[in-house]
Amino acid sequence: MQEVINKWERIELGGEAERLYSKPRSFAEDVWFRFSHKPTALLGLIIIALLLVFAIAGPYFTPYGYDDQNTKLANIPPVMQVYPAPDGNFLYITKALKIIEVDKDGHLLGQLKKGKDNSKEKITVFPYKDDMTVTLDYTVMPATIRDADGNRIEKGKSIWNHTYLLGTDHLGRDILSRLMYGTRISLLVAFIAAAVNMVIGIFYGGISGYLGGRTDAIMMRIVDIISTIPLTLYVILIKVCLDDGFLSIVIALSSVYWVDMARVVRGQVLSLKNQEFVMAARTIGSSTLSILTNHLIPNAMGPILVTVTMLIPSAIFMEAFMSFIGIGIAPPLASLGTMCNDATEALRTNPYQLFLPALVICLIMFAFNFVGDGLRDALDPKLKK
Amino acid sequence: MDNDQSVLLKVENLTKHFPVSGNRVVHAVDDVSFTIKKGKTLGLVGESGCGKSSCARTVIRIYEPTSGRIILDGTDITNLSQKELLPHRRKMQMIFQDPYASLNARMTVQDIIAEPLRAHHICKNKAEEREMVAEMLHQVGLNQEHASRYAHEFSGGQRQRVGIARALILHPQLVICDEPISALDVSIQAQVINMLRIFQEEQELTYLFIAHDLSMVRYVSDDVGVMYLGQLVEKCETDEIYAHPLHPYTQGLLSSVPIPDPVLARKKENAGIAGDIPSPIDPPAGCRFHTRCPYAEKRCETEVPALKEASPGHFVSCHKFG
């Protein structure tokens, strides 16, 4: 028979019954738990990680620099429609009616030397290897190739460009390498701009909210005035005053976007500073600095982080936009915006040159927006389960 | 009087007005005076919005007093700057009403309780700090393992114990309890109150105890002050006020205390207070209570009654007396 245990007997304090076995979950772990259970947020994070690897490590694995140009191999697409050459290699006709020799694996061997040009009959003869010739017939576009006997060579298969995996631009620069460097610059600009904006915003908003009263009113009216003028216009004006280049674009972006951040921080500080725990810190005698750094800013960190992650895509877009209209990163430095800009000239003939950088911009924007969205949900304690 | 060694806190004509829009002011605390002797408890009661908490927060200098004097342990702290006030802060601490809002959710219990130690640079190193916090945790009935946890992992009663530990770790002389139990379950209230009483006995603490639960005030206080619309309308010893409430407002308050015995409760004539508390922005002229007072006369509307001694040690501000 089991011994009857008196459930109402007092147990000693601090004994085994009081032990806490579960590991306490810190706030950060809590946030991560909620964040990682949101597929879109996780997807965004993975895309950002991949883009970072692409931008940081990528350039070490490509043989081309962002400014290595080979005008003889300009405007070659990633996938080429080729004609079989007499000796088993392939020939590719560029939009500029040059013939590029391509080997069986898709490596570009070079441009054929031009031979006799008969512009009346719209025929150009290219000597091929030592003893052969191929004839380019451009009476009807698209141009076709005839062999030495004048027979038309049928168009062959599509072949992947193995020398330039994503093709080349109008100066014969490798688009893949330029994408890597461009992403690198775009992300760098965005991260620096976001960090600077965050610091300025936290200080400005924190001071405004904490001091309150007239100081707050004046500081916020300044913010209101700044935000009535479109930020794009500001950035353009600042850029006009500064030189072209990486630093000036960082300055331009950093000096404008803190407005939203200042508003967010000020609102947070305003609501937090009258909370009892801040009051408690004041009755204890904690210094203003300690109240700001230990109580106010950590509690406002959630909305701050969300604002930053939302700020990064807009900074990236703004950088791309400015480079696109030609006041951003100076050539030959690549940025996603300058690449789009370069591509617009030949949009009809070489659309891939525009689509690739545009795709990367889209990916970055999507990823950061997803992550920002996920962070906002994860940091909202009301959604806590 | 100022030199009276037994008096710890002396508040003279304390007034706190908050400016609101349109050049108007909220008369949160108006001309309040009281003294608390060492080791005693003054209970401050009144309905919501009567200025009890504002009074406490002005005394502890979270709010800057509009006028009046606050004398703590012989020192006038009314006009000291926050820097000059720092050494005096050690002598007075506050326990807050809401144990959820008064603890920073981003800090561990260790950091919360050690915050006063750090603000006053008491511990030389981390180990000493940990030891002091552990000792304090033990005293409030928590154990050392709780130190690494966050406040949101605790129940309301445990959180309030953390709040008490934070207030008491500096060994203050005066502890202002701003409704420390009103946010807790009834079953926890008694635990916390008893703990506060034990601390009072052990460390000779002085309490300014703010509550709207009259039965609890009776249990903890030596003296009771009743506040209405920012003014102290009656003050005397605890037993006296429950035996002979003089001010009509106090009578109304006491009659609204629920009686656990239904037979007795039915017998009680219900003299509860009619109407709502007027706006503290434009308090009524004359006696502030005349709008709700069942005994109001003509002169109550014009003449302000002074706080007079109606019987030895029993002060009341009402025209009916004196």
XYZ file of C-alpha atoms in Angstrom:
707
model
C 0.000 0.000 0.000
C 1.236 3.417 -0.819
C 1.948 5.817 1.942
C -0.513 8.654 2.078
C 1.248 11.925 1.452
C -0.169 14.977 3.055
C -0.492 17.445 0.221
C -1.101 20.318 2.571
C 2.097 20.022 4.517
C 4.455 22.969 4.219
C 7.487 22.271 2.131
C 10.821 23.842 2.787
C 11.522 26.936 0.739
C 14.317 26.682 -1.751
C 14.102 22.912 -1.887
C 13.780 20.661 -4.898
C 10.174 21.710 -5.433
C 11.243 25.283 -6.047
C 13.876 24.414 -8.653
C 13.270 25.857 -12.068
C 14.114 23.225 -14.620
C 13.210 24.925 -17.830
C 15.876 27.092 -19.360
C 14.783 30.683 -19.370
C 14.182 32.001 -22.855
C 15.658 35.409 -23.307
C 13.940 38.112 -25.273
C 16.190 37.581 -28.286
C 15.471 33.849 -28.328
C 11.797 34.638 -28.132
C 12.014 36.950 -31.102
C 13.994 34.411 -33.097
C 11.428 31.728 -32.316
C 8.615 33.833 -33.718
C 10.710 35.088 -36.632
C 11.799 31.612 -37.720
C 8.216 30.404 -37.738
C 7.321 32.824 -40.469
C 8.285 31.337 -43.859
C 8.418 34.593 -45.797
C 10.692 36.203 -43.219
C 12.983 33.203 -43.222
C 13.013 33.192 -47.029
C 13.940 36.862 -47.002
C 16.763 36.206 -44.586
C 18.103 33.363 -46.750
C 17.965 35.555 -49.864
C 19.837 38.317 -48.055
C 22.478 35.824 -46.907
C 22.883 34.476 -50.446
C 23.099 37.987 -51.870
C 25.763 38.856 -49.321
C 27.793 35.798 -50.292
C 27.241 36.680 -53.962
C 28.406 40.248 -53.408
C 31.279 39.639 -51.018
C 32.764 36.294 -52.067
C 31.592 36.277 -55.698
C 34.215 38.592 -57.185
C 36.996 36.250 -55.986
C 35.668 33.469 -58.201
C 35.330 35.365 -61.452
C 38.280 36.066 -63.721
C 36.917 39.444 -64.805
C 36.972 42.738 -62.977
C 34.062 45.167 -63.120
C 35.958 47.330 -65.608
C 37.672 44.693 -67.771
C 36.313 45.395 -71.200
C 36.680 43.614 -74.496
C 34.872 45.632 -77.126
C 35.282 42.841 -79.646
C 32.981 40.697 -77.546
C 30.379 43.348 -76.712
C 26.677 42.623 -76.391
C 26.951 38.857 -76.291
C 23.888 37.354 -74.600
C 24.066 34.503 -72.067
C 22.262 32.140 -74.444
C 23.309 32.314 -78.112
C 21.618 31.078 -81.253
C 24.553 29.681 -83.236
C 25.260 28.368 -86.690
C 27.459 25.323 -87.225
C 30.811 26.264 -88.709
C 32.469 24.073 -91.380
C 34.864 22.508 -88.877
C 32.416 21.622 -86.141
C 32.724 24.805 -84.117
C 29.913 27.318 -84.003
C 29.439 30.811 -85.294
C 27.360 33.529 -83.669
C 26.227 36.665 -85.448
C 26.101 39.698 -83.216
C 23.512 42.396 -83.601
C 26.279 44.555 -85.075
C 26.795 41.959 -87.828
C 30.070 40.644 -86.495
C 30.745 36.931 -86.443
C 32.004 35.373 -83.242
C 33.566 31.983 -83.241
C 32.306 29.722 -80.461
C 33.684 26.306 -79.569
C 31.584 23.221 -78.845
C 31.315 23.971 -75.097
C 30.215 27.540 -75.642
C 33.515 29.284 -75.017
C 33.984 32.378 -77.139
C 37.091 32.101 -79.331
C 37.016 35.576 -80.833
C 35.726 37.684 -83.637
C 36.335 36.674 -87.238
C 38.436 39.056 -89.300
C 36.413 40.792 -91.950
C 37.291 39.972 -95.525
C 35.669 41.401 -98.608
C 32.597 43.561 -98.073
C 30.132 43.819 -100.924
C 27.741 46.440 -99.707
C 25.782 46.477 -102.964
C 24.703 42.873 -102.598
C 24.728 43.155 -98.828
C 27.200 40.342 -98.411
C 30.341 40.215 -96.330
C 32.881 37.460 -96.747
C 34.845 36.345 -93.709
C 37.905 34.152 -94.157
C 37.602 31.208 -91.739
C 40.566 29.188 -90.534
C 43.294 29.289 -93.204
C 41.502 27.962 -96.218
C 37.794 28.366 -95.657
C 35.381 31.278 -95.913
C 31.933 31.996 -94.581
C 29.633 34.579 -96.033
C 27.332 36.803 -94.066
C 24.187 37.662 -95.959
C 22.302 40.601 -94.601
C 19.910 41.233 -97.434
C 17.100 40.073 -95.184
C 17.241 40.631 -91.466
C 18.002 38.708 -89.388
C 21.236 38.017 -91.185
C 22.120 34.517 -92.271
C 25.322 32.661 -93.042
C 26.234 30.945 -96.283
C 29.071 28.511 -96.696
C 31.798 28.776 -99.298
C 29.524 27.318 -101.971
C 26.806 29.839 -101.312
C 24.472 27.394 -99.559
C 22.565 28.728 -96.661
C 23.573 27.214 -93.340
C 20.618 26.300 -91.178
C 20.464 27.863 -87.792
C 21.683 25.418 -85.187
C 20.938 24.983 -81.533
C 20.970 27.472 -78.680
C 24.150 27.326 -76.678
C 25.055 28.710 -73.233
C 27.770 31.312 -73.195
C 30.525 29.722 -71.118
C 32.991 32.564 -71.285
C 30.593 35.170 -69.956
C 27.915 33.280 -68.050
C 25.440 36.146 -68.027
C 26.716 37.759 -71.217
C 28.452 41.063 -71.759
C 27.337 44.651 -71.916
C 27.879 47.237 -74.644
C 31.550 47.582 -73.751
C 32.150 43.861 -73.539
C 32.272 43.745 -69.762
C 31.189 40.605 -67.936
C 27.693 41.208 -66.590
C 28.029 38.573 -63.856
C 31.116 40.260 -62.407
C 29.513 43.651 -62.665
C 26.414 42.327 -60.919
C 28.576 41.096 -58.050
C 30.399 44.387 -57.686
C 27.167 46.299 -58.223
C 25.333 44.354 -55.524
C 28.301 44.880 -53.257
C 28.181 48.625 -53.736
C 24.425 48.853 -53.489
C 24.352 46.858 -50.253
C 27.294 48.786 -48.839
C 25.669 52.130 -49.606
C 22.430 50.923 -48.091
C 23.992 49.502 -44.940
C 26.118 52.564 -44.265
C 23.238 54.907 -44.994
C 20.940 52.867 -42.743
C 23.478 52.800 -39.918
C 24.136 56.542 -40.127
C 20.418 57.271 -40.307
C 19.819 55.043 -37.329
C 22.392 56.824 -35.197
C 21.210 60.304 -36.186
C 17.566 59.303 -35.801
C 18.067 57.743 -32.378
C 19.930 60.773 -31.083
C 17.600 63.337 -32.579
C 14.407 61.502 -31.697
C 15.708 60.440 -28.303
C 16.659 63.966 -27.288
C 13.456 65.419 -28.672
C 11.278 62.868 -26.904
C 13.159 62.838 -23.624
C 13.395 66.597 -23.170
C 9.865 67.187 -24.410
C 8.143 70.543 -24.156
C 9.339 73.391 -26.314
C 12.547 71.657 -27.417
C 10.465 68.770 -28.696
C 8.085 71.096 -30.513
C 10.899 72.948 -32.294
C 12.828 69.803 -33.207
C 9.729 68.111 -34.569
C 8.697 71.137 -36.633
C 12.141 70.993 -38.262
C 11.492 67.349 -39.072
C 8.056 68.264 -40.448
C 9.587 70.898 -42.704
C 12.216 68.479 -43.987
C 9.646 65.809 -44.703
C 7.305 68.095 -46.648
C 9.835 68.289 -49.474
C 10.164 64.984 -51.323
C 13.268 63.172 -50.136
C 14.196 62.269 -53.697
C 14.500 65.920 -54.554
C 16.718 66.478 -51.537
C 19.046 63.677 -52.445
C 19.307 64.957 -56.002
C 20.058 68.491 -54.796
C 22.689 67.273 -52.364
C 24.252 65.156 -55.082
C 24.365 68.144 -57.414
C 26.429 70.047 -54.850
C 28.792 67.154 -54.182
C 31.145 65.334 -56.525
C 30.252 62.083 -58.154
C 31.310 59.024 -56.300
C 30.721 56.544 -53.578
C 31.242 58.836 -50.582
C 28.966 61.582 -51.784
C 26.103 59.219 -52.425
C 26.494 57.827 -48.911
C 26.429 61.366 -47.532
C 23.387 62.246 -49.605
C 21.426 59.210 -48.464
C 22.549 59.443 -44.848
C 21.579 63.037 -44.396
C 17.978 62.640 -45.396
C 16.403 59.380 -44.312
C 16.808 59.866 -40.574
C 13.561 61.794 -40.499
C 11.356 58.710 -40.212
C 13.708 57.172 -37.688
C 13.662 60.312 -35.545
C 9.866 60.250 -35.545
C 9.734 56.591 -34.541
C 12.280 56.978 -31.747
C 10.682 60.151 -30.458
C 7.276 58.486 -30.285
C 8.721 55.502 -28.458
C 10.669 57.592 -25.981
C 7.654 59.792 -25.381
C 5.507 56.822 -24.459
C 8.233 55.065 -22.489
C 9.519 57.943 -20.413
C 6.360 58.122 -18.315
C 6.278 54.393 -17.700
C 6.722 53.352 -14.121
C 10.038 51.606 -14.672
C 11.591 54.826 -15.959
C 10.096 56.663 -13.007
C 11.538 53.972 -10.751
C 14.969 54.512 -12.278
C 14.664 58.216 -11.535
C 13.659 57.680 -7.915
C 16.618 55.340 -7.595
C 18.867 58.119 -8.773
C 20.086 56.647 -12.064
C 21.699 59.164 -14.374
C 19.982 60.423 -17.506
C 22.514 58.601 -19.640
C 21.869 55.343 -17.849
C 18.102 55.816 -18.185
C 18.498 56.411 -21.913
C 20.848 53.503 -22.564
C 19.441 50.946 -20.123
C 15.751 51.694 -20.195
C 14.573 53.806 -23.079
C 16.601 52.670 -26.080
C 16.498 48.895 -25.381
C 12.735 49.085 -25.062
C 12.435 51.112 -28.240
C 14.775 48.767 -30.143
C 11.970 46.757 -31.753
C 10.415 49.565 -33.778
C 13.908 50.948 -34.458
C 15.042 47.654 -35.990
C 11.901 47.398 -38.083
C 12.365 50.934 -39.357
C 15.972 50.182 -40.264
C 15.133 47.039 -42.203
C 12.444 48.982 -44.041
C 14.905 51.799 -44.660
C 17.515 49.597 -46.326
C 15.432 48.746 -49.410
C 14.454 52.367 -49.914
C 18.109 53.395 -49.665
C 19.022 50.712 -52.204
C 16.272 51.825 -54.495
C 17.284 55.467 -54.142
C 20.912 54.637 -54.916
C 19.860 52.627 -57.971
C 17.536 55.406 -59.037
C 20.223 58.064 -58.784
C 22.734 55.931 -60.604
C 20.073 55.296 -63.214
C 19.503 58.970 -63.876
C 23.264 59.421 -63.950
C 24.106 61.218 -60.706
C 25.046 58.207 -58.652
C 28.094 56.011 -58.701
C 30.636 57.272 -61.225
C 31.684 54.879 -64.035
C 33.453 52.551 -64.442
C 32.342 51.553 -60.930
C 29.352 49.281 -61.219
C 26.148 49.672 -59.338
C 22.815 48.069 -60.078
C 21.485 51.448 -61.117
C 24.306 52.285 -63.533
C 23.940 48.841 -65.078
C 20.256 49.473 -65.722
C 21.126 52.856 -67.133
C 23.740 51.401 -69.504
C 21.254 48.798 -70.643
C 18.482 51.202 -71.613
C 20.383 52.324 -74.716
C 20.146 48.871 -76.226
C 16.946 47.774 -74.537
C 15.320 46.510 -77.729
C 18.237 44.440 -78.931
C 19.729 43.307 -75.624
C 16.959 43.219 -73.034
C 18.922 40.793 -70.814
C 21.262 43.632 -69.887
C 18.392 45.424 -68.158
C 16.556 42.413 -66.754
C 19.468 40.979 -64.793
C 20.284 44.018 -62.607
C 16.580 44.797 -62.290
C 16.006 41.255 -61.063
C 18.701 41.646 -58.411
C 17.183 44.949 -57.265
C 13.804 43.229 -56.983
C 15.312 40.363 -54.998
C 16.982 42.737 -52.542
C 13.839 44.793 -52.066
C 11.692 41.701 -51.595
C 14.090 40.121 -49.153
C 14.459 43.203 -46.942
C 10.757 43.926 -46.957
C 10.003 40.339 -45.977
C 12.557 40.453 -43.181
C 11.281 43.829 -41.956
C 7.747 42.500 -41.979
C 8.783 39.385 -40.089
C 10.748 41.387 -37.563
C 7.831 43.658 -36.872
C 5.603 40.691 -36.132
C 8.294 38.938 -34.119
C 9.031 41.985 -31.987
C 5.394 42.703 -31.245
C 4.821 41.256 -27.788
C 1.078 41.317 -28.323
C 1.417 38.480 -30.807
C 3.262 36.398 -28.240
C 1.818 32.974 -27.662
C 9.604 71.193 15.175
C 12.250 70.990 12.461
C 14.744 69.815 14.995
C 12.496 67.094 16.310
C 14.686 64.004 15.989
C 11.750 61.648 15.850
C 10.291 63.224 12.696
C 11.613 61.724 9.474
C 9.491 63.425 6.859
C 7.853 66.779 7.170
C 5.777 68.125 4.317
C 4.651 71.737 4.540
C 2.013 73.322 2.311
C 3.034 71.134 -0.591
C 1.414 72.194 -3.843
C 1.745 70.656 -7.281
C -0.011 72.134 -10.283
C 0.293 70.657 -13.757
C -0.125 73.106 -16.605
C -2.509 71.946 -19.319
C -3.461 73.552 -22.601
C -5.125 76.935 -22.519
C -3.128 78.284 -19.573
C -5.150 76.198 -17.165
C -3.705 74.070 -14.405
C -4.617 70.777 -12.849
C -4.650 71.260 -9.091
C -3.205 67.825 -8.348
C -1.922 68.611 -4.853
C -3.010 71.736 -2.990
C -1.518 72.917 0.262
C -0.911 69.519 1.835
C 1.001 69.296 5.127
C 1.842 66.266 7.207
C 4.647 64.741 9.221
C 5.718 61.142 9.627
C 7.700 59.990 12.638
C 10.505 57.480 12.326
C 9.315 53.916 12.192
C 5.680 54.914 11.697
C 3.318 54.535 8.797
C 1.109 57.245 7.399
C -1.725 55.949 5.248
C -2.966 58.275 2.554
C -6.426 57.409 1.247
C -8.876 58.877 -1.188
C -10.661 57.930 -4.387
C -8.958 57.741 -7.760
C -7.662 61.044 -9.043
C -7.604 62.774 -5.666
C -3.865 63.437 -5.866
C -2.463 60.713 -3.617
C 0.039 59.465 -6.167
C 0.942 62.968 -7.325
C 1.602 63.846 -3.695
C 3.893 60.835 -3.286
C 5.720 61.533 -6.526
C 6.229 65.156 -5.565
C 7.580 64.135 -2.184
C 10.107 61.858 -3.852
C 10.891 64.615 -6.362
C 9.890 62.892 -9.578
C 7.607 65.878 -9.985
C 8.930 69.313 -9.182
C 6.815 70.872 -6.426
C 5.044 74.107 -7.360
C 5.425 75.416 -3.837
C 5.804 74.188 -0.285
C 8.595 72.421 1.528
C 9.713 68.829 1.826
C 12.012 68.158 4.764
C 13.559 64.726 4.870
C 15.515 63.803 7.983
C 16.188 67.448 8.817
C 17.248 68.460 5.299
C 15.107 70.617 3.062
C 15.148 68.748 -0.233
C 12.529 70.878 -1.978
C 14.861 72.874 -4.155
C 17.897 70.635 -4.440
C 19.021 69.891 -7.983
C 18.846 66.266 -9.087
C 22.593 66.048 -8.565
C 22.478 67.443 -5.058
C 19.523 65.196 -4.371
C 21.437 62.022 -5.176
C 22.778 61.308 -1.665
C 19.286 61.926 -0.248
C 17.733 59.516 -2.726
C 19.349 56.725 -0.756
C 17.171 57.632 2.188
C 13.888 57.401 0.337
C 12.698 54.821 -2.116
C 9.438 54.006 -3.749
C 7.419 50.859 -4.365
C 5.208 51.224 -7.375
C 1.648 50.265 -8.013
C 1.889 48.188 -11.156
C 4.422 45.372 -10.860
C 4.154 44.853 -14.626
C 4.941 48.405 -15.675
C 7.474 49.188 -12.985
C 10.021 46.542 -14.018
C 11.960 46.933 -17.254
C 11.118 43.952 -19.457
C 14.575 43.972 -21.052
C 16.470 43.551 -17.801
C 17.092 40.498 -15.671
C 16.053 40.478 -12.047
C 19.728 40.737 -11.117
C 20.095 43.942 -13.136
C 16.843 45.363 -11.833
C 17.710 44.871 -8.181
C 21.316 45.946 -8.674
C 20.346 49.191 -10.419
C 20.258 51.236 -7.178
C 23.637 49.772 -6.174
C 25.108 50.840 -9.495
C 23.530 54.292 -9.433
C 25.081 54.970 -6.045
C 28.360 53.120 -6.725
C 28.029 50.919 -3.678
C 29.634 47.684 -4.812
C 33.267 47.447 -5.710
C 32.894 44.442 -7.945
C 30.394 42.131 -9.583
C 30.797 39.407 -7.002
C 29.887 41.715 -4.158
C 26.930 42.981 -6.130
C 25.725 39.450 -6.812
C 26.029 38.595 -3.165
C 23.988 41.592 -2.074
C 21.291 40.861 -4.630
C 21.139 37.229 -3.589
C 20.774 38.254 0.046
C 18.007 40.680 -0.864
C 16.214 38.080 -2.973
C 16.293 35.715 -0.039
C 14.806 38.362 2.215
C 11.844 38.944 -0.069
C 11.222 35.224 -0.411
C 12.692 34.600 -3.851
C 15.723 32.446 -4.466
C 18.995 33.058 -6.156
C 18.065 31.190 -9.313
C 15.484 33.841 -10.050
C 18.210 36.436 -10.507
C 19.012 35.431 -14.079
C 15.395 35.542 -15.191
C 13.397 38.275 -16.817
C 10.542 40.019 -15.078
C 7.951 38.752 -17.542
C 8.581 35.207 -16.370
C 7.169 35.936 -12.935
C 3.714 36.220 -11.447
C 2.405 39.546 -10.216
C 3.238 38.773 -6.596
C 6.781 37.717 -7.446
C 7.267 40.824 -9.539
C 6.131 42.999 -6.678
C 8.655 41.224 -4.464
C 11.327 42.165 -6.991
C 10.071 45.755 -6.857
C 10.285 45.690 -3.070
C 13.773 44.207 -3.197
C 14.848 47.020 -5.513
C 13.428 49.636 -3.148
C 14.937 48.140 -0.011
C 18.422 47.149 -1.165
C 19.762 50.617 -0.344
C 18.364 50.344 3.206
C 16.330 53.521 2.916
C 14.689 55.188 5.885
C 11.533 56.249 4.112
C 9.680 53.985 1.716
C 6.813 55.410 -0.255
C 4.375 52.644 -1.154
C 2.212 53.838 -4.028
C -0.695 51.404 -3.881
C 1.700 48.468 -3.772
C -1.002 45.846 -3.551
C -3.900 47.162 -5.584
C -2.725 45.351 -8.728
C -2.301 42.024 -6.950
C -4.608 39.098 -6.280
C -6.289 39.205 -2.912
C -4.431 36.076 -1.834
C -1.098 37.727 -2.598
C -1.969 41.072 -1.033
C -1.697 39.774 2.518
C 1.671 38.141 1.812
C 3.124 41.358 0.469
C 1.659 43.481 3.265
C 2.973 41.152 5.930
C 6.376 41.201 4.307
C 6.367 44.998 4.371
C 5.433 44.925 8.049
C 8.221 42.521 8.886
C 10.712 44.787 7.112
C 9.357 47.719 9.060
C 9.945 45.946 12.352
C 13.390 44.695 11.425
C 14.787 47.835 9.839
C 12.737 50.557 11.526
C 11.365 51.657 8.177
C 9.020 54.573 7.788
C 6.217 54.164 5.288
C 4.095 56.596 3.388
C 1.423 54.144 2.376
C -0.965 55.102 -0.364
C -4.085 53.043 -0.916
C -7.730 53.224 -1.635
C -8.480 50.035 0.264
C -9.479 51.344 3.676
C -9.389 47.984 5.423
C -5.786 47.488 4.343
C -4.838 50.987 5.459
C -6.319 50.279 8.845
C -4.141 47.204 9.119
C -0.841 48.871 8.238
C -1.077 52.518 9.276
C -0.408 54.363 12.504
C -1.930 57.556 11.153
C -4.307 58.134 8.299
C -4.722 61.138 6.048
C -7.761 61.466 3.818
C -7.357 63.355 0.564
C -10.040 64.861 -1.606
C -9.347 66.789 -4.824
C -5.750 67.482 -3.942
C -6.374 68.552 -0.388
C -5.946 66.807 2.917
C -9.402 66.948 4.501
C -8.858 64.888 7.632
C -5.968 63.309 9.457
C -5.604 61.536 12.772
C -4.622 58.230 14.318
C -5.898 55.161 12.564
C -8.208 53.874 15.265
C -9.674 57.309 15.812
C -10.575 57.830 12.177
C -12.354 54.499 11.971
C -14.138 55.083 15.284
C -15.062 58.735 14.776
C -14.841 59.868 11.196
C -15.664 63.570 11.226
C -15.442 64.827 7.667
C -18.505 63.942 5.592
C -16.205 62.626 2.873
C -14.432 60.287 5.279
C -17.776 59.086 6.534
C -18.828 58.394 2.979
C -15.606 56.546 2.245
C -15.928 54.371 5.332
C -19.536 53.526 4.616
C -18.483 52.248 1.199
C -16.183 49.609 2.688
C -17.785 46.248 1.998
C -18.801 44.340 5.088
C -18.172 40.613 4.879
C -21.184 39.736 7.072
C -24.367 40.062 4.974
C -26.598 40.423 8.031
C -24.603 43.385 9.236
C -24.305 44.717 5.730
C -28.079 44.879 5.370
C -28.430 46.801 8.612
C -25.901 49.409 7.551
C -27.508 52.553 6.279
C -25.948 53.387 2.962
C -24.471 56.838 3.196
C -22.185 56.446 0.169
C -21.061 59.555 -1.661
C -23.267 60.774 -4.468
C -21.974 62.176 -7.703
C -18.578 62.229 -9.349
C -15.345 63.837 -8.367
C -15.242 67.352 -9.933
C -12.519 68.254 -12.387
C -9.252 69.199 -10.696
C -8.799 71.832 -13.409
C -11.586 73.987 -11.962
C -12.036 72.765 -8.413
C -15.223 74.073 -6.721
C -14.867 77.297 -4.795
C -15.094 77.257 -1.025
C -15.037 73.764 0.404
C -14.114 71.506 -2.489
C -16.471 68.838 -1.246
C -19.584 71.033 -1.094
C -20.878 69.805 -4.459
C -21.295 66.303 -3.090
C -21.653 66.952 0.616
C -25.026 66.044 2.199
C -24.532 68.717 4.877
C -23.482 71.557 2.581
C -24.567 75.036 3.647
C -24.360 78.441 2.053
C -20.961 79.314 3.427
C -19.428 76.054 2.223
C -19.746 77.425 -1.301
C -17.685 80.500 -0.578
C -15.467 79.982 2.462
C -12.545 77.613 2.370
C -12.474 75.579 5.578
C -9.109 75.387 7.310
C -7.614 72.194 8.693
C -8.432 72.545 12.398
C -7.956 70.346 15.385
C -11.457 69.135 16.230
C -10.318 66.909 19.088
C -6.765 66.246 20.322
C -4.709 64.896 17.434
C -7.702 64.816 15.091
C -7.545 67.388 12.330
C -10.419 68.043 9.957
C -11.225 70.749 7.433
C -14.966 71.214 7.593
C -17.169 74.105 8.659
C -19.205 71.730 10.813
C -16.333 71.518 13.242
C -14.847 74.530 14.934
